[in-house]
Amino acid sequence: CPCGSGKKYKHCHGAFA
């Protein structure tokens, strides 16, 4: 999932970015 300023996307980062 996308990683940015989203509250529910804050745990999604790295390869999923």
PDB file of C-alpha atoms in Angstrom:
ATOM      1  CA  CYS A   1       0.000   0.000   0.000  1.00  0.00           C
ATOM      2  CA  PRO A   2       1.072   3.629  -0.484  1.00  0.00           C
ATOM      3  CA  CYS A   3       3.082   5.379   2.212  1.00  0.00           C
ATOM      4  CA  GLY A   4       2.504   9.062   2.883  1.00  0.00           C
ATOM      5  CA  SER A   5       0.520  11.333   5.196  1.00  0.00           C
ATOM      6  CA  GLY A   6      -2.267   8.758   5.463  1.00  0.00           C
ATOM      7  CA  LYS A   7      -3.262   7.650   8.952  1.00  0.00           C
ATOM      8  CA  LYS A   8      -3.996   4.066   7.930  1.00  0.00           C
ATOM      9  CA  TYR A   9      -1.047   3.880   5.543  1.00  0.00           C
ATOM     10  CA  LYS A  10       1.587   4.937   8.081  1.00  0.00           C
ATOM     11  CA  HIS A  11       2.474   1.280   8.681  1.00  0.00           C
ATOM     12  CA  CYS A  12       2.956   0.630   4.966  1.00  0.00           C
ATOM     13  CA  HIS A  13       6.390   1.618   3.685  1.00  0.00           C
ATOM     14  CA  GLY A  14       9.580   0.259   2.144  1.00  0.00           C
ATOM     15  CA  ALA A  15       9.014  -2.252  -0.643  1.00  0.00           C
ATOM     16  CA  PHE A  16       5.276  -1.615  -0.467  1.00  0.00           C
ATOM     17  CA  ALA A  17       5.785   2.106  -0.985  1.00  0.00           C
TER      18      ALA A  17
END
